[in-house]
Tab-separated table of C-alpha atoms in Angstrom:
chain	number	residue	atom	x	y	z
A	37	MET	CA	-9.017	-26.772	-6.006
A	38	THR	CA	-6.465	-29.374	-7.073
A	39	PRO	CA	-3.474	-29.282	-4.721
A	40	PRO	CA	0.017	-29.239	-6.213
A	41	PRO	CA	2.177	-32.376	-5.905
A	42	ARG	CA	3.500	-33.014	-2.425
A	43	GLY	CA	7.055	-32.767	-3.718
A	44	THR	CA	6.396	-29.180	-4.712
A	45	GLN	CA	5.075	-28.388	-1.227
A	46	ALA	CA	8.052	-29.958	0.495
A	47	ALA	CA	10.417	-27.820	-1.574
A	48	ARG	CA	8.711	-24.634	-0.367
A	49	ARG	CA	9.489	-24.430	3.320
A	50	ALA	CA	8.217	-21.522	5.362
A	51	PRO	CA	10.866	-18.785	5.622
A	52	VAL	CA	12.987	-18.809	8.775
A	53	LEU	CA	14.267	-15.307	9.522
A	54	ASP	CA	17.484	-14.622	11.427
A	55	ALA	CA	18.518	-11.408	9.646
A	56	PRO	CA	16.845	-8.529	7.768
A	57	THR	CA	15.339	-10.006	4.607
A	58	THR	CA	13.286	-8.756	1.676
A	59	LEU	CA	10.012	-10.676	1.479
A	60	THR	CA	6.616	-10.287	-0.090
A	61	PHE	CA	3.784	-9.380	2.276
A	62	GLY	CA	2.457	-12.931	1.906
A	63	LYS	CA	5.750	-14.633	2.712
A	64	ALA	CA	6.248	-12.302	5.662
A	65	LEU	CA	2.933	-13.577	7.014
A	66	THR	CA	4.096	-17.155	6.469
A	67	ALA	CA	7.331	-16.451	8.330
A	68	GLY	CA	5.399	-14.828	11.167
A	69	LEU	CA	3.031	-17.780	11.464
A	70	ARG	CA	5.979	-20.174	11.439
A	71	ALA	CA	7.687	-18.202	14.223
A	72	ALA	CA	4.475	-18.202	16.294
A	73	MET	CA	4.047	-21.975	15.877
A	74	ALA	CA	7.683	-22.641	16.747
A	75	ALA	CA	7.387	-20.521	19.895
A	76	ASP	CA	4.186	-22.130	21.236
A	77	ASP	CA	3.073	-25.698	20.535
A	78	LYS	CA	-0.505	-24.718	21.443
A	79	VAL	CA	-0.793	-22.697	18.211
A	80	VAL	CA	-2.782	-24.580	15.569
A	81	LEU	CA	-3.878	-23.555	12.086
A	82	ALA	CA	-7.252	-24.482	10.624
A	83	GLY	CA	-9.216	-23.641	7.512
A	84	GLU	CA	-10.225	-24.772	4.065
A	85	ASP	CA	-7.120	-25.933	2.153
A	86	VAL	CA	-4.590	-24.522	4.649
A	87	GLY	CA	-2.730	-27.842	4.792
A	88	THR	CA	-1.757	-29.640	1.612
A	89	LEU	CA	-2.527	-26.698	-0.661
A	90	GLY	CA	-0.977	-24.098	1.654
A	91	GLY	CA	-4.023	-21.842	1.645
A	92	VAL	CA	-5.782	-20.087	-1.213
A	93	PHE	CA	-3.046	-17.412	-1.248
A	94	ARG	CA	-0.336	-19.928	-0.112
A	95	ILE	CA	0.119	-18.135	3.224
A	96	THR	CA	0.343	-21.443	5.138
A	97	GLU	CA	2.511	-23.142	2.537
A	98	GLY	CA	5.196	-25.373	4.036
A	99	LEU	CA	3.757	-25.318	7.562
A	100	LEU	CA	2.058	-28.718	7.235
A	101	ASP	CA	5.397	-30.322	6.358
A	102	GLU	CA	7.131	-28.739	9.333
A	103	PHE	CA	4.482	-28.971	12.043
A	104	GLY	CA	2.340	-31.912	10.941
A	105	ALA	CA	-1.344	-32.556	10.380
A	106	ASP	CA	-2.214	-32.292	14.087
A	107	ARG	CA	-1.324	-28.586	14.030
A	108	VAL	CA	-2.222	-27.633	10.442
A	109	ARG	CA	-5.772	-28.855	9.882
A	110	ASP	CA	-7.683	-28.881	6.632
A	111	THR	CA	-11.366	-28.405	7.427
A	112	PRO	CA	-14.624	-29.054	5.585
A	113	LEU	CA	-16.267	-26.174	3.721
A	114	GLY	CA	-18.136	-24.678	6.658
A	115	GLU	CA	-17.002	-21.342	8.081
A	116	SER	CA	-19.435	-21.420	11.009
A	117	GLY	CA	-18.141	-24.839	12.013
A	118	ILE	CA	-14.520	-23.695	11.697
A	119	VAL	CA	-15.058	-20.793	14.096
A	120	GLY	CA	-17.261	-22.816	16.461
A	121	THR	CA	-14.643	-25.557	16.713
A	122	ALA	CA	-11.949	-22.964	17.389
A	123	ILE	CA	-13.982	-21.520	20.265
A	124	GLY	CA	-14.078	-24.952	21.896
A	125	MET	CA	-10.358	-25.459	21.300
A	126	ALA	CA	-9.558	-22.083	22.874
A	127	MET	CA	-11.575	-23.102	25.948
A	128	ARG	CA	-9.233	-26.101	26.263
A	129	GLY	CA	-6.072	-24.014	26.070
A	130	TRP	CA	-5.284	-24.024	22.354
A	131	ARG	CA	-4.510	-20.941	20.266
A	132	PRO	CA	-6.307	-21.478	16.941
A	133	VAL	CA	-5.439	-19.377	13.889
A	134	LEU	CA	-8.201	-19.638	11.297
A	135	GLU	CA	-8.143	-18.795	7.619
A	136	ILE	CA	-11.291	-17.533	5.889
A	137	GLN	CA	-10.505	-17.843	2.191
A	138	PHE	CA	-12.101	-14.549	1.113
A	139	ASP	CA	-13.822	-11.676	2.918
A	140	GLY	CA	-17.200	-12.450	1.371
A	141	PHE	CA	-17.075	-15.976	2.837
A	142	VAL	CA	-16.920	-14.823	6.466
A	143	PHE	CA	-20.651	-14.145	6.746
A	144	PRO	CA	-21.696	-17.780	7.357
A	145	ALA	CA	-19.455	-17.515	10.457
A	146	PHE	CA	-20.736	-14.056	11.436
A	147	ASN	CA	-23.074	-15.386	14.115
A	148	GLN	CA	-20.334	-17.465	15.785
A	149	ILE	CA	-17.889	-14.542	15.683
A	150	THR	CA	-20.168	-11.771	16.921
A	151	THR	CA	-22.386	-13.610	19.426
A	152	GLN	CA	-19.973	-16.190	20.847
A	153	LEU	CA	-16.306	-15.544	20.054
A	154	ALA	CA	-16.559	-11.838	20.891
A	155	HIS	CA	-18.461	-12.332	24.156
A	156	ILE	CA	-17.030	-15.309	25.991
A	157	HIS	CA	-13.943	-13.663	27.522
A	158	SER	CA	-16.058	-10.847	28.961
A	159	ARG	CA	-19.077	-13.034	29.772
A	160	SER	CA	-16.886	-15.356	31.839
A	161	GLY	CA	-15.468	-12.458	33.859
A	162	GLY	CA	-12.052	-13.031	32.292
A	163	ARG	CA	-11.888	-16.693	33.328
A	164	LEU	CA	-12.056	-17.948	29.724
A	165	PRO	CA	-9.582	-16.182	27.440
A	166	MET	CA	-10.406	-16.468	23.730
A	167	PRO	CA	-7.017	-16.460	21.949
A	168	VAL	CA	-8.445	-17.029	18.455
A	169	VAL	CA	-7.119	-15.252	15.354
A	170	VAL	CA	-9.428	-15.084	12.333
A	171	ARG	CA	-7.355	-14.254	9.247
A	172	ILE	CA	-9.435	-12.682	6.471
A	173	PRO	CA	-8.117	-11.483	3.088
A	174	PHE	CA	-10.068	-8.267	2.510
A	175	GLN	CA	-10.614	-5.304	0.194
A	176	GLY	CA	-10.591	-5.358	-3.607
A	177	GLY	CA	-8.379	-4.441	-6.492
A	178	ILE	CA	-7.480	-7.932	-7.725
A	179	GLY	CA	-10.166	-8.299	-10.383
A	180	ALA	CA	-11.987	-11.068	-8.553
A	181	ILE	CA	-15.543	-12.284	-8.964
A	182	GLU	CA	-18.502	-11.636	-6.615
A	183	HIS	CA	-17.961	-12.283	-2.861
A	184	HIS	CA	-14.160	-12.047	-3.309
A	185	SER	CA	-13.693	-8.284	-2.775
A	186	GLU	CA	-15.427	-6.873	0.276
A	187	SER	CA	-14.579	-4.428	3.053
A	188	VAL	CA	-15.922	-6.130	6.165
A	189	GLU	CA	-14.091	-4.166	8.845
A	190	SER	CA	-17.005	-2.079	10.142
A	191	TYR	CA	-19.065	-5.165	11.048
A	192	PHE	CA	-16.354	-6.360	13.396
A	193	VAL	CA	-15.195	-2.958	14.659
A	194	HIS	CA	-18.802	-2.431	15.785
A	195	THR	CA	-18.695	-5.615	17.897
A	196	PRO	CA	-17.255	-5.081	21.403
A	197	GLY	CA	-14.970	-7.907	22.477
A	198	LEU	CA	-13.196	-8.215	19.143
A	199	LYS	CA	-9.844	-6.678	18.297
A	200	VAL	CA	-9.460	-5.716	14.625
A	201	VAL	CA	-6.096	-5.020	13.008
A	202	SER	CA	-4.739	-4.687	9.481
A	203	PRO	CA	-1.030	-4.568	8.547
A	204	SER	CA	-0.001	-2.858	5.323
A	205	THR	CA	3.730	-3.672	5.080
A	206	PRO	CA	5.682	-6.962	5.110
A	207	HIS	CA	7.467	-5.910	8.323
A	208	ASP	CA	4.159	-5.279	10.088
A	209	ALA	CA	2.679	-8.477	8.643
A	210	TYR	CA	5.537	-10.519	10.146
A	211	TRP	CA	5.273	-8.982	13.588
A	212	MET	CA	1.545	-8.277	13.890
A	213	ILE	CA	0.502	-11.872	13.167
A	214	GLN	CA	2.775	-13.061	15.997
A	215	GLN	CA	1.382	-10.408	18.340
A	216	ALA	CA	-2.187	-11.336	17.366
A	217	VAL	CA	-1.521	-15.023	18.057
A	218	ALA	CA	-0.108	-14.131	21.487
A	219	ALA	CA	-3.143	-11.998	22.442
A	220	ASP	CA	-5.772	-13.416	24.826
A	221	ASP	CA	-8.676	-11.690	23.059
A	222	PRO	CA	-10.058	-12.742	19.670
A	223	VAL	CA	-8.387	-10.838	16.849
A	224	ILE	CA	-9.862	-10.250	13.393
A	225	PHE	CA	-6.709	-10.072	11.264
A	226	LEU	CA	-7.485	-8.317	7.973
A	227	GLU	CA	-4.980	-8.955	5.187
A	228	PRO	CA	-5.164	-6.536	2.217
A	229	LYS	CA	-5.141	-8.789	-0.857
A	230	ARG	CA	-3.477	-6.232	-3.086
A	231	ARG	CA	-0.454	-6.295	-0.787
A	232	TYR	CA	0.243	-10.056	-0.853
A	233	HIS	CA	2.855	-9.819	-3.617
A	234	VAL	CA	4.412	-6.479	-2.644
A	235	LYS	CA	7.974	-6.776	-1.328
A	236	GLY	CA	9.584	-4.997	1.601
A	237	GLU	CA	12.245	-5.518	4.240
A	238	VAL	CA	11.449	-7.552	7.330
A	239	ASP	CA	13.780	-7.217	10.307
A	240	PRO	CA	13.302	-10.032	12.841
A	241	ALA	CA	15.505	-8.219	15.358
A	242	ALA	CA	13.750	-4.830	15.262
A	243	PRO	CA	11.502	-4.244	18.303
A	244	PRO	CA	7.961	-4.371	16.950
A	245	ARG	CA	5.513	-1.512	17.357
A	246	GLY	CA	2.614	-2.351	19.653
A	247	LEU	CA	-0.213	-4.293	18.000
A	248	PHE	CA	-2.726	-1.594	18.882
A	249	GLU	CA	-0.725	1.460	17.833
A	250	SER	CA	-1.087	3.624	14.729
A	251	ALA	CA	1.980	5.118	13.040
A	252	VAL	CA	3.074	8.188	11.100
A	253	VAL	CA	4.566	6.685	7.929
A	254	ARG	CA	5.279	9.959	6.114
A	255	PRO	CA	5.769	13.234	7.996
A	256	GLY	CA	4.260	16.427	6.635
A	257	SER	CA	2.978	19.827	7.713
A	258	ASP	CA	0.048	20.923	5.496
A	259	VAL	CA	-2.648	18.185	5.571
A	260	THR	CA	-3.052	14.933	7.522
A	261	VAL	CA	-4.186	11.876	5.531
A	262	VAL	CA	-5.214	8.731	7.430
A	263	SER	CA	-5.818	5.264	6.023
A	264	TYR	CA	-5.094	1.545	6.471
A	265	GLY	CA	-4.714	-1.616	4.410
A	266	SER	CA	-4.437	-1.375	0.624
A	267	THR	CA	-5.284	2.305	0.312
A	268	LEU	CA	-2.327	3.349	2.433
A	269	THR	CA	-0.094	2.878	-0.614
A	270	THR	CA	-2.388	5.111	-2.677
A	271	CYS	CA	-2.180	7.767	0.041
A	272	ARG	CA	1.618	7.659	-0.010
A	273	GLU	CA	1.571	8.006	-3.796
A	274	ALA	CA	-0.785	10.970	-3.450
A	275	ALA	CA	1.560	12.553	-0.912
A	276	ASP	CA	4.492	12.180	-3.324
A	277	ALA	CA	2.445	13.740	-6.124
A	278	ALA	CA	1.319	16.613	-3.887
A	279	ALA	CA	4.905	17.257	-2.770
A	280	ALA	CA	5.836	17.918	-6.396
A	281	GLU	CA	3.277	20.745	-6.333
A	282	GLY	CA	4.449	22.112	-2.991
A	283	THR	CA	1.900	20.510	-0.624
A	284	ASP	CA	3.348	18.616	2.338
A	285	ILE	CA	1.030	15.724	3.358
A	286	GLU	CA	1.483	13.731	6.566
A	287	VAL	CA	0.335	10.102	6.119
A	288	ILE	CA	-0.769	7.959	9.068
A	289	ASP	CA	-1.326	4.193	8.982
A	290	LEU	CA	-4.025	3.321	11.530
A	291	ARG	CA	-2.886	-0.362	11.726
A	292	THR	CA	-5.382	-1.001	14.545
A	293	LEU	CA	-9.071	-0.421	13.773
A	294	SER	CA	-10.377	-1.622	17.147
A	295	PRO	CA	-9.204	-0.267	19.469
A	296	LEU	CA	-8.580	2.914	17.500
A	297	ASP	CA	-5.315	4.641	18.348
A	298	LEU	CA	-5.976	8.268	17.437
A	299	GLY	CA	-3.152	9.781	19.496
A	300	PRO	CA	-0.846	10.288	16.481
A	301	VAL	CA	-3.814	11.531	14.424
A	302	GLU	CA	-4.749	14.138	17.037
A	303	ALA	CA	-1.129	15.319	17.294
A	304	SER	CA	-0.926	15.576	13.527
A	305	VAL	CA	-4.218	17.482	13.163
A	306	ARG	CA	-3.144	19.968	15.840
A	307	LYS	CA	-0.115	20.612	13.593
A	308	THR	CA	-1.756	20.665	10.144
A	309	GLY	CA	-5.324	21.758	11.009
A	310	ARG	CA	-6.686	19.513	8.254
A	311	LEU	CA	-7.677	15.838	7.991
A	312	VAL	CA	-8.688	13.543	5.119
A	313	VAL	CA	-9.681	9.940	5.936
A	314	VAL	CA	-9.390	7.363	3.155
A	315	HIS	CA	-10.778	3.816	2.982
A	316	GLU	CA	-12.252	1.389	0.446
A	317	ALA	CA	-15.344	0.532	2.494
A	318	PRO	CA	-18.636	2.340	1.769
A	319	GLN	CA	-18.853	5.769	3.352
A	320	THR	CA	-22.037	5.439	5.442
A	321	LEU	CA	-21.080	4.358	8.972
A	322	GLY	CA	-17.624	3.393	7.740
A	323	LEU	CA	-14.542	3.786	9.927
A	324	GLY	CA	-13.999	7.268	8.495
A	325	ALA	CA	-17.195	8.465	10.167
A	326	GLU	CA	-15.891	7.426	13.590
A	327	VAL	CA	-12.466	8.987	12.996
A	328	ALA	CA	-14.081	12.225	11.808
A	329	ALA	CA	-16.413	12.411	14.817
A	330	ARG	CA	-13.700	11.790	17.385
A	331	ILE	CA	-11.273	14.250	15.809
A	332	GLN	CA	-14.010	16.879	15.637
A	333	GLU	CA	-14.692	16.325	19.367
A	334	ARG	CA	-11.047	16.394	20.432
A	335	CYS	CA	-9.423	18.821	17.971
A	336	PHE	CA	-12.266	21.231	17.153
A	337	TRP	CA	-10.286	24.379	17.927
A	338	SER	CA	-7.339	23.181	15.835
A	339	LEU	CA	-9.306	22.394	12.689
A	340	GLU	CA	-9.017	24.850	9.791
A	341	ALA	CA	-11.451	22.844	7.606
A	342	PRO	CA	-14.077	20.098	7.991
A	343	VAL	CA	-12.760	16.536	8.163
A	344	LEU	CA	-13.223	15.036	4.684
A	345	ARG	CA	-13.653	11.422	3.641
A	346	VAL	CA	-12.587	9.611	0.457
A	347	THR	CA	-14.245	6.197	0.421
A	348	GLY	CA	-15.877	3.499	-1.599
A	349	PHE	CA	-19.446	4.192	-2.694
A	350	ASP	CA	-22.608	2.980	-0.953
A	351	VAL	CA	-23.266	0.284	-3.556
A	352	PRO	CA	-22.733	-3.480	-3.705
A	353	TYR	CA	-19.156	-4.180	-4.754
A	354	PRO	CA	-19.073	-3.721	-8.540
A	355	PRO	CA	-17.940	-6.211	-11.210
A	356	SER	CA	-14.199	-6.486	-11.567
A	357	LYS	CA	-14.023	-4.590	-14.874
A	358	VAL	CA	-15.277	-1.402	-13.216
A	359	GLU	CA	-14.026	-1.874	-9.655
A	360	ARG	CA	-11.384	0.821	-10.205
A	361	HIS	CA	-14.196	3.357	-9.958
A	362	GLN	CA	-15.079	2.051	-6.468
A	363	LEU	CA	-11.557	2.297	-5.108
A	364	PRO	CA	-10.198	5.629	-3.816
A	365	ASP	CA	-7.541	6.636	-6.311
A	366	LEU	CA	-4.830	9.253	-6.395
A	367	ASP	CA	-7.020	11.887	-8.081
A	368	ARG	CA	-9.873	11.566	-5.549
A	369	ILE	CA	-7.440	11.857	-2.638
A	370	LEU	CA	-5.686	14.900	-4.132
A	371	ASP	CA	-9.064	16.519	-4.844
A	372	ALA	CA	-10.021	16.133	-1.157
A	373	VAL	CA	-6.669	17.593	-0.111
A	374	ASP	CA	-7.241	20.582	-2.395
A	375	ARG	CA	-10.778	21.098	-1.061
A	376	SER	CA	-9.457	21.027	2.495
A	377	LEU	CA	-6.772	23.586	1.673
A	378	ASP	CA	-9.326	25.859	-0.047
A	379	TYR	CA	-11.286	26.468	3.174
């Protein structure tokens, strides 16, 4: 990619928040990264084009000008090398934050992440913390070409030693990236691409929710719907549509995929008796399977219907012109809600 003129970069400083502000999801991430770098001079950014260009989605824009090339490092095209270098830096006391340009590009680094990054803290008996954040834009819905729209969460959720989180609002993006940077375990930080340009209020003074806590984002009494990332917005739209027909849906944002925080989900299911899990990833061995199994184990006597899943299909991610058929939409979610209520 051809970077924009330096003058353009210098004019776009990272946001500095001192009062509630309306920001896009992407700019909230930038502000959160800036706050984390200002708070700890051991925080460094690395990745392909994160410096002069400001990242493929401009999430690191302005940070090179403020913090310099020693802390915002453009790297060669080599995801395995980026992660491997970060592991060494973490061993020497640094807190690297890495950018993988697209979800489908993380697989060359899969070996480093799952066999080294995930294991070292535990393997060393806690003597070697691994404070590495791997930022990955994920999920589809932007009309991109092959390898640019994947749902990679299950690979990393299945790897003990990794924490996996995904914010869905600008406020959470601002706070969760700072919390991830401060964590001593490696964090896979999944950024839903469809949310980058969505605006919302960010309050820098509001006490943040814990990084590993899920949240009820819309109370309801008839059916519980659980999701995360991009599809959370679709679930909220489905809840609004169902309310017009007299069905009261409670929507829960998981936020943390590993560890899973199912406390609010269990409390909700004991109230509604019904659960629908929604995600873009393929259904087989997706996160919905784990949520369904645990809720069945813990809330069996409260369930009035089987736990249902609305997911992507078990096929390679389709071409952009037909990707809408892969993504859970409002009609598929409402159909699952109706089927649950019909039991």
